[in-house]
Coordinates of C-alpha atoms and ligand atoms in Angstrom, one line a residue:
M202 CA 41.4 -38.4 241.0
I203 CA 41.2 -38.1 244.7
V204 CA 37.9 -37.7 246.6
P205 CA 38.5 -35.4 249.6
Y206 CA 37.8 -37.0 253.0
Y207 CA 37.9 -33.6 254.9
R208 CA 35.5 -31.0 253.5
P209 CA 35.7 -27.7 255.4
R210 CA 33.2 -26.3 252.8
R211 CA 30.4 -28.2 254.7
L212 CA 30.4 -25.4 257.3
R213 CA 30.2 -22.7 254.7
R214 CA 27.1 -23.7 252.9
N215 CA 24.7 -21.2 254.2
E216 CA 24.5 -18.1 256.4
N217 CA 23.0 -20.0 259.3
I218 CA 25.9 -22.3 259.8
R219 CA 28.5 -19.6 258.8
S220 CA 27.1 -17.3 261.5
M221 CA 27.1 -20.1 264.1
I222 CA 30.8 -20.7 263.8
R223 CA 31.9 -17.1 263.2
E224 CA 34.8 -16.3 265.5
T225 CA 34.7 -12.5 265.4
Q226 CA 31.6 -10.4 265.6
L227 CA 31.9 -6.7 264.9
S228 CA 29.6 -4.4 266.9
P229 CA 29.0 -0.7 267.2
K230 CA 30.0 -1.3 270.8
D231 CA 33.6 -1.8 269.6
F232 CA 33.9 1.7 268.3
I233 CA 35.4 5.0 269.5
Y234 CA 34.6 7.8 267.1
P235 CA 37.2 10.6 266.7
L236 CA 35.9 14.2 266.4
F237 CA 37.5 17.5 265.8
V238 CA 36.4 20.6 267.6
V239 CA 37.0 24.3 266.7
E240 CA 36.1 27.7 268.0
E241 CA 33.1 29.9 267.0
K242 CA 29.5 28.8 266.4
G243 CA 27.5 27.1 263.7
V244 CA 30.7 25.6 262.2
K245 CA 30.5 22.3 260.3
N246 CA 33.6 22.5 258.2
P247 CA 34.1 19.5 255.8
I248 CA 37.6 17.9 256.0
K249 CA 38.4 17.5 252.3
S250 CA 40.7 14.5 252.7
M251 CA 38.3 12.7 255.0
P252 CA 34.8 12.9 253.3
G253 CA 32.0 12.7 255.9
N254 CA 34.2 14.1 258.7
F255 CA 34.1 17.7 259.9
Q256 CA 35.6 20.2 262.2
W257 CA 32.7 21.1 264.5
S258 CA 32.1 24.1 266.7
I259 CA 31.0 23.1 270.2
D260 CA 27.3 23.8 269.6
L261 CA 27.0 21.6 266.5
L262 CA 29.4 19.0 268.1
V263 CA 26.9 18.5 270.9
E264 CA 24.1 17.8 268.3
E265 CA 26.4 15.3 266.4
V266 CA 27.2 13.5 269.7
K267 CA 23.5 12.9 270.2
N268 CA 23.3 11.2 266.8
I269 CA 26.4 9.1 267.6
H270 CA 24.8 8.1 270.9
Q271 CA 21.6 7.0 269.1
L272 CA 23.6 4.7 266.8
G273 CA 24.9 2.7 269.8
I274 CA 28.4 4.0 269.7
P275 CA 29.6 4.1 273.3
A276 CA 32.6 6.5 273.1
I277 CA 34.1 9.4 271.3
I278 CA 37.7 10.8 271.3
L279 CA 38.0 14.6 271.0
F280 CA 40.7 16.6 269.4
G281 CA 40.7 20.4 270.0
I282 CA 41.9 22.9 267.5
P283 CA 42.4 26.3 269.2
A284 CA 42.0 29.6 267.4
D285 CA 45.4 30.7 268.6
K286 CA 48.5 28.6 268.8
D287 CA 51.8 29.4 270.5
D288 CA 55.1 27.6 271.0
R289 CA 54.0 25.8 274.2
G290 CA 50.4 25.1 273.2
S291 CA 49.0 27.1 276.1
D292 CA 45.4 26.5 275.1
A293 CA 45.9 22.8 275.8
M294 CA 46.5 23.5 279.5
D295 CA 43.8 26.2 280.0
D296 CA 40.7 25.3 282.0
N297 CA 38.8 27.4 279.5
G298 CA 40.5 26.0 276.4
I299 CA 38.7 24.6 273.4
I300 CA 38.8 21.0 274.4
Q301 CA 37.9 21.6 278.0
R302 CA 34.8 23.6 277.0
A303 CA 33.9 20.9 274.5
V304 CA 34.1 18.1 277.0
K305 CA 32.0 20.0 279.5
E306 CA 29.2 20.8 277.1
V307 CA 29.2 17.3 275.6
K308 CA 29.0 15.6 279.0
N309 CA 26.3 18.0 280.0
A310 CA 24.2 17.3 277.0
V311 CA 24.9 13.5 276.6
P312 CA 26.1 12.3 280.0
D313 CA 25.9 8.7 278.8
M314 CA 28.5 9.3 276.1
Y315 CA 31.9 8.1 277.2
V316 CA 34.3 11.0 276.4
I317 CA 38.0 10.4 275.9
T318 CA 40.5 13.2 275.3
D319 CA 43.6 13.1 273.2
V320 CA 46.4 14.3 275.4
C321 CA 49.0 15.9 273.1
F322 CA 50.3 19.3 272.0
C323 CA 50.6 19.1 268.2
E324 CA 47.2 20.7 267.6
Y325 CA 48.0 23.5 270.0
T326 CA 51.6 24.5 269.1
D327 CA 52.5 26.9 266.3
H328 CA 55.3 24.6 265.3
G329 CA 53.0 21.5 265.2
H330 CA 55.3 19.3 267.3
C331 CA 53.9 17.2 270.2
G332 CA 55.7 19.1 273.0
A333 CA 58.0 22.0 273.9
I334 CA 61.0 22.6 271.6
N335 CA 64.5 23.1 272.9
N336 CA 67.4 23.4 270.6
G337 CA 65.4 22.2 267.6
E338 CA 64.2 19.0 269.4
V339 CA 61.0 18.1 271.3
D340 CA 62.2 18.3 274.9
N341 CA 60.9 15.2 276.7
D342 CA 61.0 16.2 280.3
S343 CA 59.6 19.7 280.0
T344 CA 56.8 18.2 277.9
L345 CA 56.1 15.8 280.7
E346 CA 55.5 18.7 283.1
M347 CA 53.1 20.3 280.5
L348 CA 51.3 16.9 280.1
G349 CA 50.7 16.8 283.9
K350 CA 49.0 20.2 283.7
Q351 CA 47.1 19.4 280.6
V352 CA 45.6 16.2 281.9
I353 CA 44.2 17.8 285.0
T354 CA 42.3 20.3 283.0
H355 CA 40.7 17.4 281.0
A356 CA 39.8 15.5 284.1
K357 CA 38.3 18.7 285.7
A358 CA 36.2 19.3 282.6
G359 CA 34.7 15.8 283.0
A360 CA 36.7 13.6 280.6
D361 CA 36.0 9.9 281.3
M362 CA 39.3 8.8 280.0
V363 CA 42.6 10.4 278.8
A364 CA 44.7 9.2 275.9
P365 CA 48.2 10.5 275.7
S366 CA 49.5 10.3 272.1
G367 CA 52.8 12.2 272.2
M368 CA 55.2 9.3 272.6
M369 CA 57.1 11.1 275.4
D370 CA 59.1 8.7 277.6
G371 CA 57.5 8.6 281.0
M372 CA 54.2 10.2 279.9
V373 CA 52.0 7.5 281.4
A374 CA 53.7 7.6 284.9
T375 CA 53.6 11.4 284.8
I376 CA 49.9 11.5 284.0
R377 CA 49.0 8.8 286.5
E378 CA 50.8 10.7 289.2
A379 CA 49.1 14.0 288.3
L380 CA 45.7 12.4 288.2
D381 CA 46.1 10.6 291.5
E382 CA 47.5 13.7 293.3
N383 CA 44.4 15.6 292.2
N384 CA 42.1 12.8 293.3
Y385 CA 41.3 11.5 289.9
H386 CA 42.1 8.0 290.8
Q387 CA 39.2 6.7 288.8
T388 CA 40.2 8.3 285.5
P389 CA 41.8 5.6 283.2
I390 CA 44.7 6.1 280.8
M391 CA 44.6 4.7 277.3
S392 CA 48.1 5.0 276.2
Y393 CA 49.1 5.4 272.6
A394 CA 51.9 2.9 273.5
A395 CA 53.0 1.7 270.1
K396 CA 52.6 4.7 267.9
Y397 CA 54.5 4.6 264.6
A398 CA 55.9 7.5 262.6
S399 CA 53.5 6.8 259.9
A400 CA 52.6 8.4 256.6
F401 CA 49.1 7.2 257.2
Y402 CA 48.4 10.2 259.4
G403 CA 48.4 12.6 256.5
P404 CA 44.7 13.4 256.3
F405 CA 44.5 13.8 260.1
R406 CA 47.0 16.6 260.0
D407 CA 44.7 18.5 257.6
A408 CA 41.8 17.9 260.0
A409 CA 43.7 18.9 263.1
E410 CA 45.9 21.5 261.4
S411 CA 48.8 19.8 263.2
A412 CA 51.4 19.1 260.6
P413 CA 54.9 19.8 261.9
Q414 CA 56.2 23.1 260.6
F415 CA 59.8 21.7 260.5
G416 CA 61.2 18.2 260.4
D417 CA 59.0 15.2 261.2
R418 CA 58.1 13.0 264.1
R419 CA 60.6 10.3 263.7
A420 CA 62.6 11.3 266.7
Y421 CA 59.7 10.4 269.0
Q422 CA 57.3 8.1 267.2
M423 CA 58.4 4.6 266.4
D424 CA 60.2 3.3 263.4
P425 CA 57.7 1.3 261.2
P426 CA 60.0 -1.8 260.7
N427 CA 60.2 -2.6 264.4
V428 CA 58.2 -5.1 266.5
R429 CA 60.2 -5.8 269.7
E430 CA 60.2 -2.1 270.4
A431 CA 56.4 -2.0 270.4
L432 CA 56.4 -4.7 273.0
H433 CA 58.9 -2.8 275.1
E434 CA 56.9 0.4 274.8
A435 CA 53.8 -1.5 275.9
E436 CA 55.5 -3.2 278.8
L437 CA 56.8 0.2 280.0
D438 CA 53.4 1.7 279.8
V439 CA 51.9 -1.2 281.8
E440 CA 54.5 -0.6 284.5
E441 CA 53.8 3.1 284.5
G442 CA 50.1 2.4 285.1
A443 CA 48.3 2.4 281.7
D444 CA 44.9 0.8 281.7
I445 CA 44.6 0.2 277.9
I446 CA 47.4 -0.2 275.4
M447 CA 46.9 1.3 271.9
V448 CA 48.6 0.3 268.7
K449 CA 48.5 2.8 265.9
P450 CA 48.0 2.7 262.9
A451 CA 45.9 -0.5 262.7
L452 CA 45.6 -2.1 259.3
P453 CA 49.3 -2.0 258.3
Y454 CA 50.2 -3.1 261.8
L455 CA 47.9 -6.1 262.5
D456 CA 51.0 -8.1 263.5
I457 CA 51.8 -5.6 266.2
I458 CA 48.2 -5.7 267.5
R459 CA 48.5 -9.5 267.7
V460 CA 51.8 -9.5 269.5
V461 CA 50.6 -6.9 272.0
M462 CA 47.4 -8.9 272.6
E463 CA 49.3 -12.1 273.2
N464 CA 51.8 -10.6 275.5
I465 CA 50.1 -7.9 277.5
N466 CA 47.3 -8.6 279.9
L467 CA 45.4 -5.4 279.3
P468 CA 42.7 -4.4 276.8
V469 CA 44.2 -3.5 273.4
A470 CA 42.9 -0.6 271.4
A471 CA 43.8 0.0 267.7
Y472 CA 43.6 3.3 265.8
N473 CA 42.3 2.8 262.3
V474 CA 43.9 6.1 261.3
S475 CA 42.9 8.8 258.8
G476 CA 44.9 7.4 255.9
E477 CA 43.4 4.0 256.3
F478 CA 39.9 5.6 256.2
S479 CA 40.6 7.9 253.3
M480 CA 42.1 5.2 251.1
V481 CA 39.0 3.1 251.4
K482 CA 36.7 6.1 251.1
A483 CA 38.5 7.3 247.9
A484 CA 38.5 3.9 246.2
G485 CA 34.8 3.5 247.1
E486 CA 34.0 6.9 245.6
K487 CA 35.8 5.9 242.4
G488 CA 33.7 2.8 242.3
W489 CA 36.8 0.6 242.4
I490 CA 35.8 -1.3 245.5
D491 CA 32.6 -1.9 247.4
E492 CA 33.2 0.6 250.2
N493 CA 30.7 -0.8 252.7
K494 CA 32.0 -4.4 252.5
V495 CA 35.7 -3.4 252.4
A496 CA 35.3 -1.1 255.4
L497 CA 33.5 -3.8 257.5
E498 CA 36.1 -6.4 256.5
M499 CA 38.9 -4.0 257.5
L500 CA 37.3 -3.4 260.9
T501 CA 36.7 -7.1 261.4
S502 CA 40.3 -7.8 260.6
I503 CA 41.5 -5.3 263.2
K504 CA 39.2 -7.0 265.8
R505 CA 40.3 -10.5 264.7
A506 CA 44.0 -9.5 265.1
G507 CA 43.3 -8.8 268.8
A508 CA 41.9 -5.3 269.2
D509 CA 39.2 -4.9 271.9
L510 CA 38.5 -1.3 271.0
I511 CA 38.7 0.3 267.6
L512 CA 39.1 4.0 267.0
T513 CA 37.7 4.7 263.6
Y514 CA 36.3 7.4 261.3
Y515 CA 34.0 4.7 260.0
A516 CA 32.3 4.3 263.4
K517 CA 29.1 6.1 262.3
E518 CA 28.7 4.5 258.9
A519 CA 29.8 1.1 260.1
A520 CA 27.3 1.3 263.0
Q521 CA 24.6 2.1 260.5
W522 CA 25.6 -0.8 258.2
L523 CA 25.8 -3.2 261.2
N524 CA 22.4 -2.0 262.5
E525 CA 20.7 -2.5 259.1
Ligands
PBG42 C1 48.7 13.4 267.8 C2 47.8 12.4 267.0 C3 47.9 12.1 265.6 C4 46.9 11.2 265.4 C5 46.2 11.0 266.5 N1 46.8 11.8 267.6 C6 48.8 12.7 264.6 C7 50.2 12.6 264.6 O1 50.9 11.9 265.3 O2 50.7 13.3 263.7 C8 46.6 10.6 264.0 C9 45.3 10.0 263.8 C10 45.0 9.8 262.4 O3 45.8 9.8 261.5 O4 43.8 9.4 262.2 N2 48.0 14.2 268.6

């Protein structure tokens, strides 16, 4: 029988030593909390497939943001769901649209909260695609023009950062130029650079009422088996002027997060998407897993893989668990 000479277990014997050599520390400061905003007043509409998440009217959203701020979460990302949708998603480019009013009121009430806006059209179009349709396809270049308009309304409303998620070619360059021409040189762009055509977005599309009414998004979002393409997308966005590179989804794409982190010298964000959240939530509700531990392990893994920022529907609960 051998007697081991090396004994890694020496450094695992109690919590003191484990915590001293811990390489990754999860903190509420890592989180960006996604929120959905709708018209009218007094609305707190539960999202069935995402327990604990709601569609908020602006008045109640503002109150919720105060709670989020108190938990030490530094940032939120807002998704607007207008009452009326049309083929070009006009509400998205309106200074008085749902998202623009929401940003204004949140910044007014909680100036310290860092407010990011999702820059896309799928929640605003009646067909549910991420841009203008031409001959049955999402037309890249006319969508770019619309993005240039949209982003100025967000900056005007007081958004601290904009996050284009539509996977249009040239979207980052277009947005940077539009911001700079309008004197928003200080507004950073967090680009959804490597965004996959993922089935993990299912619950979000209920929340944002943004499921495509025909076809799917595979002609503009990335093919899940690819990794080189993610790096190419990230490199293009760096050249175009992105400030932060996002990988999405997160948990099934930890390898992509790692590759981007090792090759791109910008902060990396990862979107722990709706399906990742809902799977853990559902298994927790069934009593099949210990939700709190699994959720924190998942978020820690995303950070360990290389994410500096994590967009997650667990932000509130995880912050509470971490603060306990
Ligand atoms: C598009 C957008 C989507 C998500 C964030 N921004 C949906 C999509 O591409 O269909 C998904 C986020 C999630 O699943 O949590 N505006």
